Coordinates of C-alpha atoms in Angstrom, one line a residue:
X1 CA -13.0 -45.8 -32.9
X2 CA -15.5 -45.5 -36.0
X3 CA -17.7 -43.3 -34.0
X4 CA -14.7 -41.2 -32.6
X5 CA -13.8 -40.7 -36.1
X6 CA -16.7 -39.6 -37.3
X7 CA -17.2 -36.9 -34.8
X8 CA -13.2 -35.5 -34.8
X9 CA -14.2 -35.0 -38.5
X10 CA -17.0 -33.3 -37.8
X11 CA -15.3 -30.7 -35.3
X12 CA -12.4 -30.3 -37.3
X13 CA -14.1 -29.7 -40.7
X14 CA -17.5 -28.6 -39.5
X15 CA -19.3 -24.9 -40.0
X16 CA -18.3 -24.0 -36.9
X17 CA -14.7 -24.1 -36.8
X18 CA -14.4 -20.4 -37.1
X19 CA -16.2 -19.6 -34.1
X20 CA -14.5 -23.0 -32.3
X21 CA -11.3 -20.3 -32.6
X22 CA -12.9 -17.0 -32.1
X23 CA -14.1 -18.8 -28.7
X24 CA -10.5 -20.3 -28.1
X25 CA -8.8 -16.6 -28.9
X26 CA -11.5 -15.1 -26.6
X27 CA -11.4 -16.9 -24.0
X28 CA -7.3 -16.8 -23.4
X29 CA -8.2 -12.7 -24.2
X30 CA -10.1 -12.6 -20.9
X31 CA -8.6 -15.1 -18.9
X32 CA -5.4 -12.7 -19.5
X33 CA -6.8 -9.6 -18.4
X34 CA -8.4 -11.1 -15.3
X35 CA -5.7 -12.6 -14.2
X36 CA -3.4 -9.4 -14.8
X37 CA -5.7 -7.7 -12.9
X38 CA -5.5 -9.5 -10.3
X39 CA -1.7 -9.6 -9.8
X40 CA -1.5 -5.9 -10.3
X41 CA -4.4 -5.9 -7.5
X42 CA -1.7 -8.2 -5.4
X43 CA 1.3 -6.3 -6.0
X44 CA 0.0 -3.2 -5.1
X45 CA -1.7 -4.5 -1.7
X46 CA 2.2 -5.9 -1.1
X47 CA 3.8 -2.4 -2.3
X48 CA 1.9 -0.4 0.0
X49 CA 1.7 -3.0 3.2
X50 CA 4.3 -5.8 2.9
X51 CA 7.0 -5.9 5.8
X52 CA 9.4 -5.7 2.9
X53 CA 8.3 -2.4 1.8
X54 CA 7.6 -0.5 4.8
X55 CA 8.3 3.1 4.6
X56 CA 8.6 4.6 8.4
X57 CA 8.6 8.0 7.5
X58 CA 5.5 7.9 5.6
X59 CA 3.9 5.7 8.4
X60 CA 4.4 8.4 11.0
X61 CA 2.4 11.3 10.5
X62 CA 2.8 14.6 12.3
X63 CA -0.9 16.8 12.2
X64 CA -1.7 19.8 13.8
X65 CA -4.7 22.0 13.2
X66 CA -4.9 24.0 9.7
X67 CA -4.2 27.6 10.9
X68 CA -6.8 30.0 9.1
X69 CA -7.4 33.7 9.6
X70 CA -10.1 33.0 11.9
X71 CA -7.9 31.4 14.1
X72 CA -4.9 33.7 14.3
X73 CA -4.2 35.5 17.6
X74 CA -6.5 32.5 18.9
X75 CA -3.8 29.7 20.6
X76 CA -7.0 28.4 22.4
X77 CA -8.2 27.3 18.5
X78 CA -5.1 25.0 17.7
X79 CA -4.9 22.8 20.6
X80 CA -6.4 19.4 20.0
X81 CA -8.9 18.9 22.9
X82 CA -9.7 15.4 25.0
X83 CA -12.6 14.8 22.8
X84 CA -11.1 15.2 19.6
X85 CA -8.1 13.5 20.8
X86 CA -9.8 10.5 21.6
X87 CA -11.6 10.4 18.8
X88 CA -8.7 10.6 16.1
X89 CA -7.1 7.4 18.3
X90 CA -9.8 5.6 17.8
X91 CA -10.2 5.6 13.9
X92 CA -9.5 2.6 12.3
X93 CA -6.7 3.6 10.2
X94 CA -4.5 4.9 13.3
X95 CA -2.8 2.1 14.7
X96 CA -0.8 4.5 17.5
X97 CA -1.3 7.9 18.7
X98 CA 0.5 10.3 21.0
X99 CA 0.6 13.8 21.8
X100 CA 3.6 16.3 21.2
X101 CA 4.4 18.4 24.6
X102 CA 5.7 21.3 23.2
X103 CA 8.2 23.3 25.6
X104 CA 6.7 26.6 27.9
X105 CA 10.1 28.1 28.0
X106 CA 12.8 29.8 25.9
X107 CA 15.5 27.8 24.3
X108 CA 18.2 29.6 23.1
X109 CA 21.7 26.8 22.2
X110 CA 25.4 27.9 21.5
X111 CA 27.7 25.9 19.4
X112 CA 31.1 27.4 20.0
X113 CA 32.7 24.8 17.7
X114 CA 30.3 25.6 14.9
X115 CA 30.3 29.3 15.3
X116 CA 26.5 30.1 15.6
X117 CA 24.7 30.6 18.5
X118 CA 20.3 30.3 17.9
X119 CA 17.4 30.2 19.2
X120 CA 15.7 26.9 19.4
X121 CA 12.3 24.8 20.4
X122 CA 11.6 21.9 22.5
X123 CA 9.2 19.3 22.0
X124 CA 8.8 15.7 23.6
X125 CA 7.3 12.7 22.1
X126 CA 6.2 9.4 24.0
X127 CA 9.7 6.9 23.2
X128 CA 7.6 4.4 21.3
X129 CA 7.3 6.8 18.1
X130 CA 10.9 7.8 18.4
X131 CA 13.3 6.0 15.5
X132 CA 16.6 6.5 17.5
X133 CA 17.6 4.2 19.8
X134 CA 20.3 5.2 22.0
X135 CA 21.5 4.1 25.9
X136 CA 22.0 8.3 26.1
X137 CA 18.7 8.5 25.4
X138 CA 17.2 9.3 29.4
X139 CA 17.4 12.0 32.0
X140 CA 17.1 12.5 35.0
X141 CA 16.2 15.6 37.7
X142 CA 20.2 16.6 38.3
X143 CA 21.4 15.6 34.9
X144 CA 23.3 18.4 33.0
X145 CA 23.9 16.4 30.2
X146 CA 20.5 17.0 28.0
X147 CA 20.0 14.7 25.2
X148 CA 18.8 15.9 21.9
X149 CA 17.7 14.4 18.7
X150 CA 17.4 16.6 15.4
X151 CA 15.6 15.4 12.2
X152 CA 18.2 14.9 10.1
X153 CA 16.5 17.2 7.4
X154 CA 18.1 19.9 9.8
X155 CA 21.5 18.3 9.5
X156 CA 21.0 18.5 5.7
X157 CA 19.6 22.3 5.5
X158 CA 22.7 23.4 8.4
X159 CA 25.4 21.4 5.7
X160 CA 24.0 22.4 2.1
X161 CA 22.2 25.8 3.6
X162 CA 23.9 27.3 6.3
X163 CA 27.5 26.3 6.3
X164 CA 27.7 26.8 2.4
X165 CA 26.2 30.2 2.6
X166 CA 28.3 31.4 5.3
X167 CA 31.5 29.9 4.2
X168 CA 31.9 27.7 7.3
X169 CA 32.7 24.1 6.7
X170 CA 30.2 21.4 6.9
X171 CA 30.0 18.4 9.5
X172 CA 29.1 14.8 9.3
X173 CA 26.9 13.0 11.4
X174 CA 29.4 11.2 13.4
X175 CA 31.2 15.1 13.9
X176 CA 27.9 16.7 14.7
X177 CA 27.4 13.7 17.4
X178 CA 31.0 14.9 19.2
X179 CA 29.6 18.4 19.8
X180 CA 28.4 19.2 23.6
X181 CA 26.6 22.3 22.8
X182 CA 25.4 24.6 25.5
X183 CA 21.8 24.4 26.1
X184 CA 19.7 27.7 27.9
X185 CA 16.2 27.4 28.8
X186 CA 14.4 30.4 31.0
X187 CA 11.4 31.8 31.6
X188 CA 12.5 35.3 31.4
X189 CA 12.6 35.2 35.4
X190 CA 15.3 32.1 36.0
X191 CA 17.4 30.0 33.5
X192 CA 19.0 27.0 33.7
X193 CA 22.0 25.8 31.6
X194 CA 22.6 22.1 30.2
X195 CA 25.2 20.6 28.4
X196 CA 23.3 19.3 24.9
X197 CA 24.3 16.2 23.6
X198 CA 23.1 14.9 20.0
X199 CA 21.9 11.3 20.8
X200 CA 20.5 10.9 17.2
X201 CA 18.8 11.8 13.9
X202 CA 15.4 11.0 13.2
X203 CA 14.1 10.1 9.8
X204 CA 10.0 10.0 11.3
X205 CA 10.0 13.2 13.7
X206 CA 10.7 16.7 11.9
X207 CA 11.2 18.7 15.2
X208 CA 14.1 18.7 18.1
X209 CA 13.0 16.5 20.6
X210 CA 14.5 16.4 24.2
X211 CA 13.3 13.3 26.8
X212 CA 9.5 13.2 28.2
X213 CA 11.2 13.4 31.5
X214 CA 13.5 16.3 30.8
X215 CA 10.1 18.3 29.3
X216 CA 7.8 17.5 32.1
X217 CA 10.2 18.8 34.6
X218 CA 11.1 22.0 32.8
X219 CA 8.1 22.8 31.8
X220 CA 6.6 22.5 35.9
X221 CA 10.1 24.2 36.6
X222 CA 10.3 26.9 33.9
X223 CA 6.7 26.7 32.7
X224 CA 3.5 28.1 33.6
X225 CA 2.6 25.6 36.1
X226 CA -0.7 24.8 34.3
X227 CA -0.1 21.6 31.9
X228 CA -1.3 22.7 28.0
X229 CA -3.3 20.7 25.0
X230 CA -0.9 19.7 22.7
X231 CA -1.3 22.0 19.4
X232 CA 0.6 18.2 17.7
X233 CA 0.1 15.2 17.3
X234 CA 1.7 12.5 16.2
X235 CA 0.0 9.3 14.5
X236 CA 1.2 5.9 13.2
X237 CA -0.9 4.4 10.1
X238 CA -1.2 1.4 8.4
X239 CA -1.6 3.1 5.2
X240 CA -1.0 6.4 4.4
X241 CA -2.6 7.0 1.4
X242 CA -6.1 5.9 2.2
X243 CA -8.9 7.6 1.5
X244 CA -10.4 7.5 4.9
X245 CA -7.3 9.0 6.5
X246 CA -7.3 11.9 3.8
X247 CA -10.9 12.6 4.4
X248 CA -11.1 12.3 8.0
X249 CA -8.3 15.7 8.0
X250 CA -10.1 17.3 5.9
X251 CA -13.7 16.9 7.9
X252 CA -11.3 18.1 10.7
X253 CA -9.7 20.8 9.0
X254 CA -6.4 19.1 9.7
X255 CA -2.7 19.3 8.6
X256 CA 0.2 16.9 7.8
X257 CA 2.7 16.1 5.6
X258 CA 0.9 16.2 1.8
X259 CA 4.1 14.6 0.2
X260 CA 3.5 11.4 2.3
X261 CA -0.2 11.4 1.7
X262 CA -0.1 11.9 -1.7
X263 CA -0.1 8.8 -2.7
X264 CA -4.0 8.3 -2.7
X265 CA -4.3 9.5 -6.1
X266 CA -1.9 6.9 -7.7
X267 CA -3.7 4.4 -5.4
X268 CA -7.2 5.6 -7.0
X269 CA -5.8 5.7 -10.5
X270 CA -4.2 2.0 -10.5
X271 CA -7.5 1.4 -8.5
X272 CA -9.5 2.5 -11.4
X273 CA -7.0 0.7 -14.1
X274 CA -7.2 -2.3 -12.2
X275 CA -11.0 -2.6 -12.6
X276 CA -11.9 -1.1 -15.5
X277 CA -9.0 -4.1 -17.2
X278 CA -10.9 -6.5 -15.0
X279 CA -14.2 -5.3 -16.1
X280 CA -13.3 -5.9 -19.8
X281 CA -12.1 -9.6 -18.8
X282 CA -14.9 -10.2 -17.6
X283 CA -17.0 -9.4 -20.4
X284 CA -14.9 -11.3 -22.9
X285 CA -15.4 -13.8 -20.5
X286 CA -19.0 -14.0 -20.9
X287 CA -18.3 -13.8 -25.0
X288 CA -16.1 -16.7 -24.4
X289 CA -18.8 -19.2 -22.6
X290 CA -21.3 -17.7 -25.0
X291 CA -19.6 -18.3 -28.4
X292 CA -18.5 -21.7 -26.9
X293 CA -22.2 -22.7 -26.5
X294 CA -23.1 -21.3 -29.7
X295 CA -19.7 -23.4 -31.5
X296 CA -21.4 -26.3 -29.3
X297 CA -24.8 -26.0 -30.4
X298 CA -24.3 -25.7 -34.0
X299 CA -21.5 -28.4 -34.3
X300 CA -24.2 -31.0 -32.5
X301 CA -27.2 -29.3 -34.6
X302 CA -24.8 -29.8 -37.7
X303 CA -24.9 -33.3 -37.1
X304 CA -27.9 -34.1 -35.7
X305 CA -28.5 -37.0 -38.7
X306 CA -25.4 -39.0 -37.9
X307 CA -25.8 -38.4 -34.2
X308 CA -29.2 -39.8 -33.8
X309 CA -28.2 -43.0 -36.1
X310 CA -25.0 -43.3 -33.6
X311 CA -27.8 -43.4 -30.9
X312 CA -30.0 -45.9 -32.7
X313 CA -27.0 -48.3 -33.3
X314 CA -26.4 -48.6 -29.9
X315 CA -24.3 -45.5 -28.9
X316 CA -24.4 -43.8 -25.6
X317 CA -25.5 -40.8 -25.2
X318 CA -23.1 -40.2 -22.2
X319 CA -20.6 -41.5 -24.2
X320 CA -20.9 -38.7 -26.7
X321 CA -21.2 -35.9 -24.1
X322 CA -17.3 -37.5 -22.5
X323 CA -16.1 -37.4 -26.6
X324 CA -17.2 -33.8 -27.2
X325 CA -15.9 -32.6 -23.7
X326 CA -13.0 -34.5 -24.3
X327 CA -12.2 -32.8 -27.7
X328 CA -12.8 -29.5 -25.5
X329 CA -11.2 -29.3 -22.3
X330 CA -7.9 -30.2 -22.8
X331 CA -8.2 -27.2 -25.5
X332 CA -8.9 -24.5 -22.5
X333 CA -6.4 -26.3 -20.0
X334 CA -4.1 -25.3 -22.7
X335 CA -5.4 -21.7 -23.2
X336 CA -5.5 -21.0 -19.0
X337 CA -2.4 -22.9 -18.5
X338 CA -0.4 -20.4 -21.5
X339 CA -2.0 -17.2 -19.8
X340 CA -0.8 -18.5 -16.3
X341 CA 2.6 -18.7 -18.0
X342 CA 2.7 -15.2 -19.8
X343 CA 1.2 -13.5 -16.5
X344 CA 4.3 -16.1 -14.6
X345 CA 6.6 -14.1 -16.8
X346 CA 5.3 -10.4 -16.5
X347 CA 5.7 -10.6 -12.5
X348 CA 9.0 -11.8 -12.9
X349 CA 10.0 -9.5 -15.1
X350 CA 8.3 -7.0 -12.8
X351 CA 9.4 -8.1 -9.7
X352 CA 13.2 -7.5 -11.0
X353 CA 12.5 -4.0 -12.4
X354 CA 10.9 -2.9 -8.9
X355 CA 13.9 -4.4 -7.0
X356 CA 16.2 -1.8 -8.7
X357 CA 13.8 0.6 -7.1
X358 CA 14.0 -0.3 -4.1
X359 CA 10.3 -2.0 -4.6
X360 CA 9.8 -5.7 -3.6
X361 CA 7.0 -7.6 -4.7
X362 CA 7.1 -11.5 -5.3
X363 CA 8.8 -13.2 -8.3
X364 CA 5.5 -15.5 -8.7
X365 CA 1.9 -14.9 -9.1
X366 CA 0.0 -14.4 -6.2
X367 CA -2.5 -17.2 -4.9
X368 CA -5.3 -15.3 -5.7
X369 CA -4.0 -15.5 -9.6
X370 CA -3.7 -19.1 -9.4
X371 CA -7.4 -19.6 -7.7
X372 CA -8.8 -17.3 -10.3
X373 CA -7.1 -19.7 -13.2
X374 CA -8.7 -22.9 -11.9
X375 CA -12.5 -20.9 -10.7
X376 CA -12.2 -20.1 -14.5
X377 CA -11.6 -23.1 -16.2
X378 CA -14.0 -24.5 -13.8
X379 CA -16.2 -22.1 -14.9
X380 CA -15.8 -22.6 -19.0
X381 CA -15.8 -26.8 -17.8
X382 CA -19.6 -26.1 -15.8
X383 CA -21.0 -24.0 -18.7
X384 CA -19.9 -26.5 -21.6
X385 CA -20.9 -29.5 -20.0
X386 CA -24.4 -28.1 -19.0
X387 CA -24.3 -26.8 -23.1
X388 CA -23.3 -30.1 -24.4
X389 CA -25.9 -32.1 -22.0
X390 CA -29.0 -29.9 -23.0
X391 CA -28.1 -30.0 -26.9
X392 CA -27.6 -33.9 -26.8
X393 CA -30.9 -34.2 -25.3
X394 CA -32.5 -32.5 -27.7
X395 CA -30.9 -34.0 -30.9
X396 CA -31.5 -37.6 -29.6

């Protein structure tokens, strides 16, 4: 007890107390940023691919050729061929692909109940990248009732464009549904006539899509006879803001969407934040361990007289590396264990604020946070004790 006295007074009262707290203050400093940037590293991986916060439309991209001066007058120029087909399915970050068939004959549709009468376009995707599921959604050779699915962007430009401009009235979905308009297709030669029927509105494809079945036969009924390169395609991705995606169309000289790819440069920027906050962590880190071994060194050099007559009169050595390490590590248990907490409470309070937005990341810190905390104090525990060994040994 004599001896433990003897050396808590010398911690406690010694030259080096100053830089005992500068080491204490530094290392909760860098233990804070690490582990922030860590969760914000977590949160955003969980933003952009958790179940909880996929965003279909983005996911689903629509691309077509960029059409440039060069290429005008020049159909030949826009189609996507075999070879580049298969080699946009086979990227990485395109987890489906399909091709558009695009209709070879005139469209022209009648709505006597909404008072317009228009030309139109067909196109036909494979079902899987369809969001509407509806039993009315087939056809068959025979059939005159053709089912139709419009984006709903067109339901939105017809109610808050059209109708408002023309002083007709507007129409929900479920009225818009109800209407059988009359459906024309011809080839300038023959036409056939079809009863339309709205089956549903999609959210992921911005075009008016009729059944594969419906297209292939019209287009060997009504069409050229010779089957064309689609001009579209259509793509589902894991992530559509990565940068491989973004600089695989531009190599290509392809075309989608911007709005839902935009998003690489907020993943870049929060990329960069995320680094450069755990860069600095790190460093004060480093500081940390080193102004810990220099708090170490001079508290044992400090001491050095009473030390060596502890030895003489019988003391351990080992048992004044456990006493030292003792007075230590329960001090940076404290510090990780208070940073765990304040990063605990940050995600919470996060986690809430996204939820309003329709954002859903988890109300706790991700494993990774927690497996940083204890690598750390491991970390500060390995460093001291090899610190505390070597100065021992060369004071006694």
């Amino acid at each position: 007890m004599q001896f433990n006295r003897i050396l808590r007074k010398i911690i406690r009262t010694g030259v080096g107390k100053s830089r005992y707290w500068m080491a204490i203050i530094g290392l909760g400093v860098a233990m804070l940023l690490i582990l922030v940037a860590l969760q914000v590293h977590t949160d955003f991986n969980e933003l952009l691919h958790g179940s909880r916060n996929q965003n279909e439309r983005a996911d689903y991209l629509v691309v077509n050729k960029l059409i440039t001066n060069d290429m005008m007058g020049k159909p030949e120029k826009t189609v996507f061929t075999p070879e580049e087909q298969k080699d946009f399915a086979a990227q990485p970050f395109v987890e489906a692909f399909g091709a558009i068939t695009a209709a070879q004959f005139n469209v022209q549709m009648q709505a006597d109940q909404l008072g317009f009468q228009t030309l139109a376009f067909f196109e036909a995707v494979p079902d899987t990248f369809l969001d509407v599921k509806s039993d009315e959604w087939k056809w068959r050779e025979g059939d005159q009732m053709l089912p139709i699915v419009v984006p709903r962007d067109f339901v939105n430009m017809f109610n808050f464009g059209f109708a408002l401009g023309n002083g007709i009235p507007q129409f929900s979905e479920t009225s818009i549904k109800s209407l059988t308009p009359e459906v024309i297709i011809s080839n300038g030669m023959q036409q056939g006539q079809f009863r339309g029927k709205i089956a549903g509105f999609s959210d992921r494809i911005s075009t008016v899509l009729v059944p594969q079945s419906f297209m292939d036969w019209a287009n060997a009924r009504y069409g050229k006879g010779v089957a064309k390169l689609p001009s579209r395609v259509v793509i589902r991705v894991k992530d559509p803001s990565s940068i491989e995606l973004k600089n695989y169309l531009e190599q290509h000289n392809y075309s989608t969407d911007s709005e839902k790819t935009k998003y690489n440069k907020i993943r870049g920027i929060v990329q960069t934040i995320v680094s450069v906050v755990g860069f600095f962590g790190g460093v004060l880190l480093m500081f940390a361990l080193l102004v810990f071994s220099m708090f170490i060194q001079l508290v044992i050099s400090s001491c050095r007289k009473e030390i060596r007559l502890l030895v003489t009169l019988g003391t351990a050595p080992k048992r004044l590396q456990h006493y030292l390490l003792g007075q230590l590590v329960p001090v940076y248990f404290v510090t990780g264990v208070i940073a765990l907490i304040v990063v605990s409470a940050a995600q919470w309070w996060a986690s809430g604020v996204l939820a309003k937005h329709g954002m859903f990341v988890a109300p706790y810190p991700g494993i990774m946070t927690i497996i940083a905390t204890l690598g750390i104090l491991a970390l500060v525990y390995i460093v001291n004790l090899v610190t505390v060994r070597k100065e021992i040994q060369a004071h006694t």
